[in-house]
CSV table of C-alpha atoms in Angstrom, one decimal:
chain,number,residue,atom,x,y,z
C,282,MET,CA,64.2,111.1,75.8
C,283,GLY,CA,61.9,112.8,77.8
C,284,ILE,CA,62.4,114.9,80.7
C,285,ASP,CA,61.0,112.4,82.6
C,286,THR,CA,62.8,109.6,81.8
C,287,VAL,CA,66.2,111.7,82.2
C,288,ARG,CA,65.4,112.7,85.6
C,289,THR,CA,64.4,108.8,86.3
C,290,THR,CA,67.7,108.0,84.9
C,291,THR,CA,69.6,110.6,86.9
C,292,ALA,CA,67.6,109.4,90.1
C,293,ASP,CA,68.6,105.9,89.6
C,294,GLU,CA,72.2,106.5,89.3
C,295,ALA,CA,72.3,108.8,91.9
C,296,ALA,CA,70.7,105.9,94.4
C,297,ASP,CA,73.0,103.4,92.7
C,298,ARG,CA,76.2,105.9,93.8
C,299,ARG,CA,74.6,105.8,97.3
C,300,ARG,CA,74.3,102.1,97.7
C,301,GLU,CA,78.0,101.4,96.6
C,302,GLN,CA,79.3,104.3,98.7
C,303,ARG,CA,77.9,102.6,101.8
C,304,GLY,CA,79.1,99.3,100.6
C,305,TRP,CA,82.4,101.6,100.4
C,306,TYR,CA,82.2,102.6,103.9
C,307,PHE,CA,82.0,98.9,105.6
C,308,TYR,CA,85.4,97.9,104.5
C,309,ASP,CA,86.8,100.7,106.5
C,310,TRP,CA,84.4,99.1,109.4
C,311,ALA,CA,86.0,95.4,108.4
C,312,CYS,CA,89.5,96.8,108.6
C,313,SER,CA,89.8,98.9,110.9
C,314,VAL,CA,89.5,96.5,113.8
C,315,TYR,CA,93.1,95.0,113.1
C,316,SER,CA,95.2,98.4,113.3
C,317,THR,CA,93.0,99.0,116.7
C,318,SER,CA,92.8,96.1,118.2
C,319,VAL,CA,95.4,93.8,116.8
C,320,LEU,CA,98.5,96.4,116.2
C,321,THR,CA,97.7,99.2,118.6
C,322,VAL,CA,96.9,97.5,121.6
C,323,PHE,CA,97.6,93.5,121.6
C,324,LEU,CA,100.1,92.3,119.6
C,325,GLY,CA,103.2,94.0,120.3
C,326,PRO,CA,103.1,93.3,124.2
C,327,TYR,CA,102.1,90.0,123.5
C,328,LEU,CA,104.5,89.0,120.3
C,329,THR,CA,107.3,90.7,122.3
C,330,SER,CA,106.5,88.2,125.8
C,331,VAL,CA,105.8,85.3,123.1
C,332,ALA,CA,109.4,85.9,121.7
C,333,LYS,CA,111.1,86.2,125.3
C,334,ALA,CA,110.0,82.7,126.1
C,335,ALA,CA,111.7,81.7,122.9
C,336,ALA,CA,115.0,83.6,123.7
C,337,ASP,CA,118.3,82.1,124.9
C,338,ALA,CA,120.4,83.1,127.9
C,339,ASP,CA,121.6,86.4,126.5
C,340,GLY,CA,117.8,87.5,125.1
C,341,TYR,CA,118.5,87.5,121.7
C,342,VAL,CA,116.4,84.6,119.3
C,343,HIS,CA,117.3,83.4,115.5
C,344,PRO,CA,115.0,84.0,113.0
C,345,LEU,CA,116.6,82.2,110.1
C,346,GLY,CA,120.2,82.4,111.9
C,347,VAL,CA,119.7,86.3,112.1
C,348,PRO,CA,120.7,87.0,116.1
C,349,VAL,CA,117.4,89.3,117.3
C,350,ARG,CA,116.8,90.6,120.5
C,351,ALA,CA,113.7,89.4,121.3
C,352,GLY,CA,112.3,93.0,122.3
C,353,SER,CA,112.9,94.4,118.8
C,354,PHE,CA,111.4,91.0,117.2
C,355,PHE,CA,108.3,93.1,116.9
C,356,ALA,CA,109.2,95.9,115.4
C,357,TYR,CA,111.5,94.3,112.6
C,358,SER,CA,108.4,92.4,112.0
C,359,VAL,CA,106.4,95.6,111.5
C,360,SER,CA,109.6,97.0,109.5
C,361,LEU,CA,109.5,93.8,107.4
C,362,SER,CA,106.4,93.6,106.5
C,363,VAL,CA,106.4,97.7,105.1
C,364,ILE,CA,109.1,96.7,102.8
C,365,VAL,CA,107.1,93.9,101.2
C,366,ALA,CA,104.2,96.0,101.0
C,367,VAL,CA,106.0,98.9,99.0
C,368,VAL,CA,107.4,96.0,96.4
C,369,VAL,CA,103.3,94.8,96.2
C,370,MET,CA,101.5,97.9,95.8
C,371,PRO,CA,102.3,100.1,92.9
C,372,LEU,CA,102.3,95.9,91.1
C,373,VAL,CA,99.0,95.0,92.4
C,374,GLY,CA,97.9,99.0,92.0
C,375,ALA,CA,99.2,99.0,88.0
C,376,ALA,CA,97.3,95.6,87.2
C,377,ALA,CA,94.0,97.0,88.9
C,378,ASP,CA,93.8,100.0,86.9
C,379,ARG,CA,94.9,98.0,83.4
C,380,THR,CA,92.3,95.4,83.9
C,381,GLY,CA,89.8,97.2,85.3
C,382,ARG,CA,89.3,94.1,88.1
C,383,LYS,CA,89.7,96.0,91.6
C,384,LYS,CA,86.9,94.2,93.3
C,385,PRO,CA,88.7,90.3,93.0
C,386,LEU,CA,92.1,91.8,94.1
C,387,LEU,CA,90.3,93.5,97.2
C,388,GLY,CA,88.9,90.3,97.9
C,389,ALA,CA,92.0,88.6,98.0
C,390,ALA,CA,94.2,90.9,99.7
C,391,ALA,CA,91.1,91.3,102.3
C,392,TYR,CA,90.7,88.1,102.8
C,393,LEU,CA,94.9,86.9,102.9
C,394,GLY,CA,95.0,89.7,106.2
C,395,ALA,CA,91.6,88.1,107.5
C,396,ALA,CA,92.9,84.9,107.5
C,397,ALA,CA,96.6,85.9,108.7
C,398,THR,CA,95.0,87.9,111.9
C,399,THR,CA,92.7,84.8,112.8
C,400,GLY,CA,95.2,82.5,112.5
C,401,MET,CA,97.1,84.3,115.5
C,402,PHE,CA,95.1,82.3,117.3
C,403,PHE,CA,97.8,79.4,117.8
C,404,LEU,CA,100.1,81.7,118.4
C,405,HIS,CA,101.5,81.0,122.2
C,406,GLY,CA,104.5,79.2,123.8
C,407,ASP,CA,107.7,80.1,122.0
C,408,ARG,CA,106.0,80.5,118.4
C,409,TYR,CA,107.6,83.5,117.6
C,410,LEU,CA,108.4,82.8,113.9
C,411,LEU,CA,104.9,82.1,113.3
C,412,GLY,CA,104.0,85.4,115.1
C,413,GLY,CA,106.1,87.5,113.1
C,414,ALA,CA,105.4,85.1,109.9
C,415,LEU,CA,101.5,86.2,110.4
C,416,LEU,CA,102.5,89.6,111.3
C,417,ILE,CA,104.0,90.2,108.1
C,418,VAL,CA,101.6,88.6,105.8
C,419,ALA,CA,98.8,90.6,108.2
C,420,ASN,CA,99.9,94.3,108.0
C,421,ALA,CA,101.2,93.9,103.9
C,422,ALA,CA,97.7,92.3,103.0
C,423,GLN,CA,96.3,95.2,104.7
C,424,SER,CA,98.0,97.6,103.1
C,425,VAL,CA,98.0,96.3,99.8
C,426,ALA,CA,93.7,96.1,100.5
C,427,MET,CA,93.4,99.6,101.3
C,428,MET,CA,95.6,101.1,98.4
C,429,LEU,CA,92.8,99.2,96.2
C,430,TYR,CA,89.5,100.8,98.8
C,431,ASN,CA,91.1,104.3,99.0
C,432,SER,CA,90.9,103.9,94.7
C,433,TYR,CA,87.6,103.4,94.6
C,434,LEU,CA,87.2,107.3,95.7
C,435,PRO,CA,87.7,109.2,93.1
C,436,GLN,CA,85.0,106.2,90.9
C,437,ILE,CA,82.3,106.6,93.4
C,438,ALA,CA,82.0,110.0,94.7
C,439,PRO,CA,81.5,112.9,92.0
C,440,PRO,CA,84.0,116.0,93.5
C,441,GLU,CA,82.0,117.9,95.6
C,442,GLU,CA,80.7,114.8,97.4
C,443,ARG,CA,84.5,113.7,98.3
C,444,ASP,CA,85.0,115.2,101.0
C,445,ALA,CA,82.2,114.1,102.9
C,446,VAL,CA,82.3,110.4,101.6
C,447,SER,CA,86.0,110.4,103.1
C,448,SER,CA,85.0,111.3,106.4
C,449,ARG,CA,82.0,109.1,106.6
C,450,GLY,CA,84.5,106.0,106.1
C,451,TRP,CA,87.1,107.0,108.4
C,452,ALA,CA,84.2,107.7,111.2
C,453,PHE,CA,82.8,104.0,110.3
C,454,GLY,CA,86.6,102.5,110.7
C,455,TYR,CA,86.9,104.3,113.8
C,456,ALA,CA,83.9,103.6,114.9
C,457,ALA,CA,84.0,100.0,114.4
C,458,GLY,CA,87.9,100.4,116.1
C,459,ALA,CA,85.7,101.7,119.4
C,460,LEU,CA,83.4,99.1,119.4
C,461,VAL,CA,85.3,96.0,119.1
C,462,LEU,CA,88.2,97.2,121.5
C,463,VAL,CA,85.1,97.7,124.6
C,464,VAL,CA,84.1,94.4,124.1
C,465,ASN,CA,87.7,93.0,123.9
C,466,LEU,CA,89.1,95.1,127.0
C,467,VAL,CA,85.9,93.4,128.6
C,468,LEU,CA,87.3,90.4,127.9
C,469,TYR,CA,90.9,91.0,128.9
C,470,LEU,CA,90.1,93.0,132.1
C,471,ALA,CA,87.9,90.3,133.1
C,472,HIS,CA,89.0,86.6,131.4
C,473,ASP,CA,88.9,85.0,135.0
C,474,SER,CA,85.0,85.9,135.1
C,475,PHE,CA,85.1,84.2,131.6
C,476,GLY,CA,86.5,81.3,132.6
C,477,VAL,CA,89.9,81.9,130.5
C,478,SER,CA,93.5,83.0,131.1
C,479,GLU,CA,95.2,86.0,130.0
C,480,THR,CA,96.6,84.5,127.5
C,481,MET,CA,93.6,82.5,126.2
C,482,ALA,CA,92.1,86.3,126.0
C,483,VAL,CA,94.6,87.7,124.1
C,484,ARG,CA,94.4,84.9,121.7
C,485,ILE,CA,90.7,85.5,121.5
C,486,CYS,CA,90.9,89.1,120.7
C,487,LEU,CA,93.7,88.3,118.2
C,488,ALA,CA,91.8,85.9,116.1
C,489,SER,CA,88.0,87.6,116.7
C,490,ALA,CA,89.4,90.8,114.7
C,491,GLY,CA,90.6,88.7,111.9
C,492,LEU,CA,86.9,87.3,112.0
C,493,TRP,CA,85.4,90.8,112.2
C,494,TRP,CA,87.7,91.7,109.2
C,495,GLY,CA,86.4,88.5,107.0
C,496,ALA,CA,82.8,88.7,107.6
C,497,PHE,CA,82.4,92.2,107.0
C,498,THR,CA,84.5,92.5,104.2
C,499,LEU,CA,81.6,90.5,102.1
C,500,VAL,CA,79.5,93.7,102.3
C,501,PRO,CA,81.8,96.0,100.1
C,502,LEU,CA,82.4,92.6,97.6
C,503,ARG,CA,78.6,92.8,97.3
C,504,ARG,CA,78.2,96.4,96.5
C,505,LEU,CA,81.4,98.0,94.6
C,506,ARG,CA,81.4,97.2,91.0
C,507,ASP,CA,84.0,96.7,88.2
C,508,ARG,CA,84.7,99.4,86.0
C,509,ARG,CA,86.7,98.8,82.7
C,510,SER,CA,89.5,101.1,82.3
C,511,ALA,CA,90.9,102.2,79.0
C,512,THR,CA,94.6,102.0,80.1
C,513,ARG,CA,95.8,98.8,78.5
C,514,GLU,CA,99.7,98.9,79.0
C,515,ALA,CA,101.6,95.9,80.3
C,516,THR,CA,102.0,95.3,83.8
C,517,ALA,CA,106.1,95.8,84.9
C,518,PRO,CA,107.6,93.0,87.3
C,519,GLY,CA,108.2,94.2,90.7
C,520,MET,CA,110.4,97.1,91.4
C,521,ARG,CA,110.1,97.7,88.0
C,522,GLN,CA,106.8,99.1,88.0
C,523,LEU,CA,107.4,101.1,91.0
C,524,VAL,CA,109.8,103.1,89.1
C,525,ALA,CA,107.5,103.2,86.3
C,526,THR,CA,104.9,104.6,88.5
C,527,VAL,CA,107.1,107.3,90.3
C,528,ARG,CA,108.3,108.4,86.4
C,529,ASP,CA,104.4,108.7,85.5
C,530,MET,CA,104.4,110.9,88.5
C,531,ARG,CA,107.0,113.1,87.7
C,532,ARG,CA,105.0,114.3,84.7
C,533,HIS,CA,102.1,115.7,87.5
C,534,PRO,CA,104.5,117.8,89.7
C,535,LEU,CA,102.3,119.1,91.8
C,536,THR,CA,100.7,115.3,92.1
C,537,LEU,CA,104.3,114.7,93.9
C,538,ALA,CA,104.5,118.2,95.7
C,539,PHE,CA,100.9,117.3,97.6
C,540,LEU,CA,102.4,113.8,98.5
C,541,LEU,CA,105.6,115.7,99.7
C,542,ALA,CA,103.7,117.5,102.3
C,543,TYR,CA,101.2,114.9,102.8
C,544,LEU,CA,104.3,111.9,103.5
C,545,ILE,CA,105.7,114.9,105.8
C,546,TYR,CA,102.8,115.7,108.0
C,547,ASN,CA,101.7,112.2,108.1
C,548,ASP,CA,104.7,111.5,109.7
C,549,GLY,CA,104.3,113.0,112.1
C,550,ILE,CA,100.9,112.0,112.7
C,551,GLN,CA,101.5,108.5,113.1
C,552,THR,CA,104.8,108.9,115.2
C,553,VAL,CA,102.7,110.6,117.7
C,554,ILE,CA,99.8,107.8,117.8
C,555,SER,CA,102.7,105.4,118.2
C,556,GLN,CA,104.8,107.0,120.9
C,557,ALA,CA,101.8,108.3,122.8
C,558,SER,CA,101.4,105.6,125.1
C,559,VAL,CA,105.5,105.7,125.3
C,560,TYR,CA,105.1,109.2,126.5
C,561,GLY,CA,102.5,108.4,128.6
C,562,SER,CA,104.1,105.2,130.9
C,563,GLU,CA,108.0,106.1,130.7
C,564,GLU,CA,107.8,110.4,131.6
C,565,LEU,CA,103.9,110.7,133.0
C,566,GLY,CA,104.2,107.3,134.9
C,567,LEU,CA,100.5,106.3,133.8
C,568,GLU,CA,98.8,103.5,134.4
C,569,GLN,CA,98.5,100.7,131.8
C,570,SER,CA,94.7,100.8,132.0
C,571,THR,CA,95.4,104.6,131.6
C,572,LEU,CA,96.9,104.2,128.8
C,573,ILE,CA,93.9,101.8,127.5
C,574,GLY,CA,91.1,103.9,128.4
C,575,ALA,CA,93.0,107.0,126.6
C,576,VAL,CA,93.0,105.0,123.2
C,577,LEU,CA,89.6,104.2,123.1
C,578,LEU,CA,88.4,108.2,123.7
C,579,VAL,CA,91.2,108.7,120.8
C,580,GLN,CA,88.4,106.0,118.8
C,581,VAL,CA,85.6,107.2,120.0
C,582,LEU,CA,86.3,111.4,119.3
C,583,ALA,CA,87.8,110.4,115.9
C,584,VAL,CA,84.6,109.2,114.9
C,585,ALA,CA,82.6,113.0,115.4
C,586,GLY,CA,86.2,114.9,114.4
C,587,ALA,CA,86.1,113.1,111.1
C,588,LEU,CA,82.4,113.8,110.6
C,589,ALA,CA,83.1,117.7,111.8
C,590,MET,CA,85.8,118.1,109.7
C,591,GLY,CA,84.2,117.4,106.4
C,592,ARG,CA,81.5,119.2,107.2
C,593,LEU,CA,83.9,122.5,107.7
C,594,ALA,CA,85.3,121.5,104.6
C,595,ARG,CA,82.2,122.0,102.4
C,596,THR,CA,82.1,125.6,103.9
C,597,TYR,CA,86.2,126.5,103.8
C,598,GLY,CA,87.4,123.7,101.6
C,599,ALA,CA,89.5,120.5,101.7
C,600,LYS,CA,93.2,122.4,102.2
C,601,ARG,CA,92.0,125.0,104.5
C,602,THR,CA,90.6,122.5,106.5
C,603,ILE,CA,93.8,120.0,106.6
C,604,LEU,CA,95.9,123.1,107.5
C,605,GLY,CA,93.9,124.2,110.5
C,606,SER,CA,93.8,121.0,111.6
C,607,LEU,CA,97.6,121.0,111.1
C,608,VAL,CA,98.0,124.1,113.3
C,609,ALA,CA,96.0,121.7,115.8
C,610,TRP,CA,98.6,119.2,115.7
C,611,THR,CA,100.7,122.0,116.9
C,612,VAL,CA,98.9,123.2,119.6
C,613,THR,CA,98.3,119.7,120.8
C,614,LEU,CA,102.0,118.8,121.1
C,615,GLY,CA,102.9,122.1,123.4
C,616,ALA,CA,100.4,121.4,125.4
C,617,GLY,CA,101.4,117.9,126.1
C,618,TYR,CA,105.4,118.9,126.6
C,619,PHE,CA,103.8,120.9,130.0
C,620,LEU,CA,101.6,117.8,131.0
C,621,PRO,CA,102.3,117.0,134.8
C,622,ALA,CA,103.7,113.7,135.2
C,623,GLY,CA,100.7,111.6,137.0
C,624,ALA,CA,97.9,113.7,135.9
C,625,PRO,CA,95.7,110.9,134.1
C,626,ALA,CA,93.4,114.2,133.5
C,627,GLY,CA,95.7,116.1,131.6
C,628,PHE,CA,96.8,113.1,129.2
C,629,PHE,CA,92.9,112.4,128.4
C,630,ALA,CA,92.5,115.8,127.6
C,631,LEU,CA,95.7,115.3,125.3
C,632,ALA,CA,94.1,112.3,124.1
C,633,ALA,CA,90.8,114.0,123.3
C,634,ALA,CA,92.6,116.7,121.4
C,635,ILE,CA,94.4,114.0,118.8
C,636,GLY,CA,91.0,112.1,118.6
C,637,LEU,CA,89.1,115.0,117.1
C,638,VAL,CA,91.9,115.9,114.6
C,639,LEU,CA,93.0,112.6,114.1
C,640,GLY,CA,90.2,111.2,112.0
C,641,GLY,CA,89.4,114.3,109.8
C,642,SER,CA,93.7,115.3,109.0
C,643,GLN,CA,93.5,111.5,107.3
C,644,ALA,CA,90.3,111.5,105.5
C,645,LEU,CA,90.2,115.0,104.1
C,646,SER,CA,94.0,114.1,102.8
C,647,ARG,CA,92.6,110.9,101.2
C,648,SER,CA,89.6,112.7,99.7
C,649,LEU,CA,92.1,115.8,98.3
C,650,PHE,CA,94.4,113.6,96.8
C,651,SER,CA,91.5,111.9,94.9
C,652,HIS,CA,91.3,115.2,93.1
C,653,LEU,CA,95.0,114.8,92.1
C,654,VAL,CA,94.8,111.6,90.6
C,655,PRO,CA,94.8,111.5,86.5
C,656,PRO,CA,91.5,109.6,85.5
C,657,GLY,CA,92.4,106.3,85.0
C,658,LYS,CA,94.8,105.7,87.1
C,659,GLU,CA,93.6,105.4,90.8
C,660,ALA,CA,94.9,102.4,92.2
C,661,GLU,CA,98.4,103.1,90.6
C,662,TYR,CA,98.8,106.1,92.3
C,663,PHE,CA,97.1,105.1,95.2
C,664,SER,CA,99.5,103.1,96.1
C,665,ALA,CA,102.3,105.8,95.8
C,666,TYR,CA,99.5,107.6,98.6
C,667,GLU,CA,99.5,104.2,100.2
C,668,MET,CA,103.5,103.7,100.5
C,669,SER,CA,103.5,107.4,101.9
C,670,ASP,CA,100.8,106.8,104.7
C,671,ARG,CA,102.4,103.2,105.8
C,672,GLY,CA,105.8,102.8,104.0
C,673,MET,CA,107.5,106.1,104.7
C,674,SER,CA,106.6,107.0,108.2
C,675,TRP,CA,109.9,105.8,109.7
C,676,LEU,CA,111.6,109.5,110.2
C,677,GLY,CA,109.5,110.3,112.9
C,678,PRO,CA,110.1,107.4,114.9
C,679,LEU,CA,113.9,108.0,114.0
C,680,LEU,CA,113.9,111.6,115.1
C,681,PHE,CA,112.0,110.8,118.3
C,682,GLY,CA,114.7,108.2,119.2
C,683,ILE,CA,117.5,110.5,118.2
C,684,THR,CA,116.2,113.2,120.4
C,685,TYR,CA,115.6,110.6,123.2
C,686,GLN,CA,119.3,109.4,123.2
C,687,LEU,CA,120.7,112.9,123.2
C,688,THR,CA,118.9,114.2,126.0
C,689,GLY,CA,117.3,111.8,128.1
C,690,SER,CA,113.7,113.5,127.8
C,691,TYR,CA,110.8,112.0,126.8
C,692,ARG,CA,109.3,115.8,126.9
C,693,ASP,CA,112.3,116.8,124.3
C,694,ALA,CA,111.6,113.9,121.9
C,695,ILE,CA,107.6,114.6,122.0
C,696,ILE,CA,108.0,118.7,121.0
C,697,SER,CA,110.5,117.5,118.3
C,698,LEU,CA,107.9,116.4,116.2
C,699,VAL,CA,106.1,120.2,115.6
C,700,ILE,CA,109.0,120.0,112.8
C,701,PHE,CA,106.2,117.9,110.8
C,702,PHE,CA,103.5,119.6,111.0
C,703,VAL,CA,105.0,123.1,110.5
C,704,VAL,CA,107.4,121.8,107.3
C,705,GLY,CA,103.9,119.9,106.2
C,706,PHE,CA,102.3,123.4,106.9
C,707,VAL,CA,104.4,125.6,104.8
C,708,LEU,CA,104.3,122.5,101.9
C,709,LEU,CA,100.9,122.1,101.5
C,710,ALA,CA,100.3,125.9,101.8
C,711,ARG,CA,102.6,126.5,98.7
C,712,VAL,CA,100.4,123.7,96.7
C,713,PRO,CA,98.1,125.5,94.3
C,714,VAL,CA,95.7,122.3,94.4
C,715,ARG,CA,93.1,124.0,92.0
C,716,ARG,CA,95.6,124.0,89.2
C,717,ALA,CA,96.9,120.6,89.9
C,718,ILE,CA,93.7,119.1,89.7
C,719,GLY,CA,93.1,120.8,86.1
C,720,ASP,CA,96.2,119.7,85.7
C,721,ALA,CA,95.6,115.9,86.2
C,722,GLY,CA,92.9,116.6,83.7
C,723,ASN,CA,89.6,116.3,86.4
C,724,PRO,CA,86.6,118.5,86.8
C,725,VAL,CA,88.0,121.5,89.5
C,726,PRO,CA,84.6,121.9,92.8
C,727,ALA,CA,83.5,124.8,94.1
C,728,LYS,CA,85.3,124.3,97.3
C,729,ILE,CA,88.3,122.7,97.4
C-alpha cells in the first residue's frame, strides 16, 4: 500500500470519526431538555398539584392502597424510577457489550422515554397515578439510554480527544436545555396572551420536551454505528448481572477507587442542583421568577464552562482540572452560606459560579472514566458509572435534610455539603490514574 493510499485511508477514517462524534453530540442535545424543563422546572410542582387534587381530606393519596402524603408523591416516584434503572442498567449494558448492538437498545430506551414524556400532555385533573407511571418510565429510560450513550465515548474518540469530545457533548446538552427552557418560559409566563390556561401551558411544555427528545434522537441513530464485540458471555438475569458486573470490577480496584471518588463528589453536585432553589426560596426569600431565571443562567453558563474546562484539560490534564473544579465548588458553597436574604444579585452570582463549573466537572469525569474501562466492557462499566451518577445520589439530600432538621437553618444545611467535595477531592487525588489506565489495558494519554 502506497503512502498516498495510507494518508487517504487515515483522512477518511478521521472524517468518519468526526461525523460520528457530531452525531453523538446530538443525543445530549435531544435528551437534556427532559432533565431541564421536565425534571428541574415543571413536573415536580405540577405533579404535586395533581396529587393534591386527588388527595383525601387528610392530604393523602393511596397508590396501590398505600397511604402517601400528596406532597411526597413526586419524590417517591423519582426514587422508584431510580430503583427500576438500577435493576435494568447492568442487564442492558451487558447485553450491549455481548452483542455489540448498542444502537437498537439506545433507540428503544430513548423512544420509550420520549413517548412517556410526550404522554404527560394527558396529565391533568386527578390523574396522579398516570403522572407517576409516566415519570418512572421516562426517568428509568433516560438513565438506560444515557448509560448506552456514554459507553460510545471510548469507541468514537481516541484517548487524546476524549476530554474535548465529552465537553462538547455536555455543552450541546446545556445549550438545548437553555434554548427550550426560554421558549417554555415565554409560553408559561405569557399563557394568557397565547389563549391557553396555565395548566395547559405546563402540559404543552412537558409534551414538547418529549417531542424534542424523540425528533433529535434520529440524528445519533443515523450516525452512530455498532461495533461487534469479542465478548460473548451469556447475560445473567436481573440482579445476578449487577452482582457479576461488580465482581468483575473488583479485578480493577483503581477503577473502583475512581468510581468511589466520583460517587461522593457527584452526590454533592447533584444535591446542590436539587436544593439550591429550596435554599433560595426558603432561606433567602426569593421570588419564583428569580429562581427560574437562575436555572436558565446556569444552563447558559454551563455551555461556556464545559468548553472552557475541556480546554484547560488539554493543558493541565483531566484529573487536575476536576480537582480544581472541586475547589471551586467548595468556595461557591462557602460564599452561598453568607448570601444575604432578599438579594437576587448575590443568588445570580452563585448561579453563575455553579454554571461555570457544573458542565466541566461532569464532562471531564465522564471522559476520565472512559480511560479506565477495559476494552469490550464499555456499556457494562458505564452502567455502574450511571448508577453512581443517578442511582446513588441520596446521601447528599439525606445530609441536607438531617442538618436542617437538627439546626432549623438552611444555611447550615447548604454548608454541610462541603464535606462531599472535600472527601471527593482527597479520594480522587489519591487515584494514580496513569497506572489505572494501564491496568485497564488502555493506552495512556500524554495529558491525563
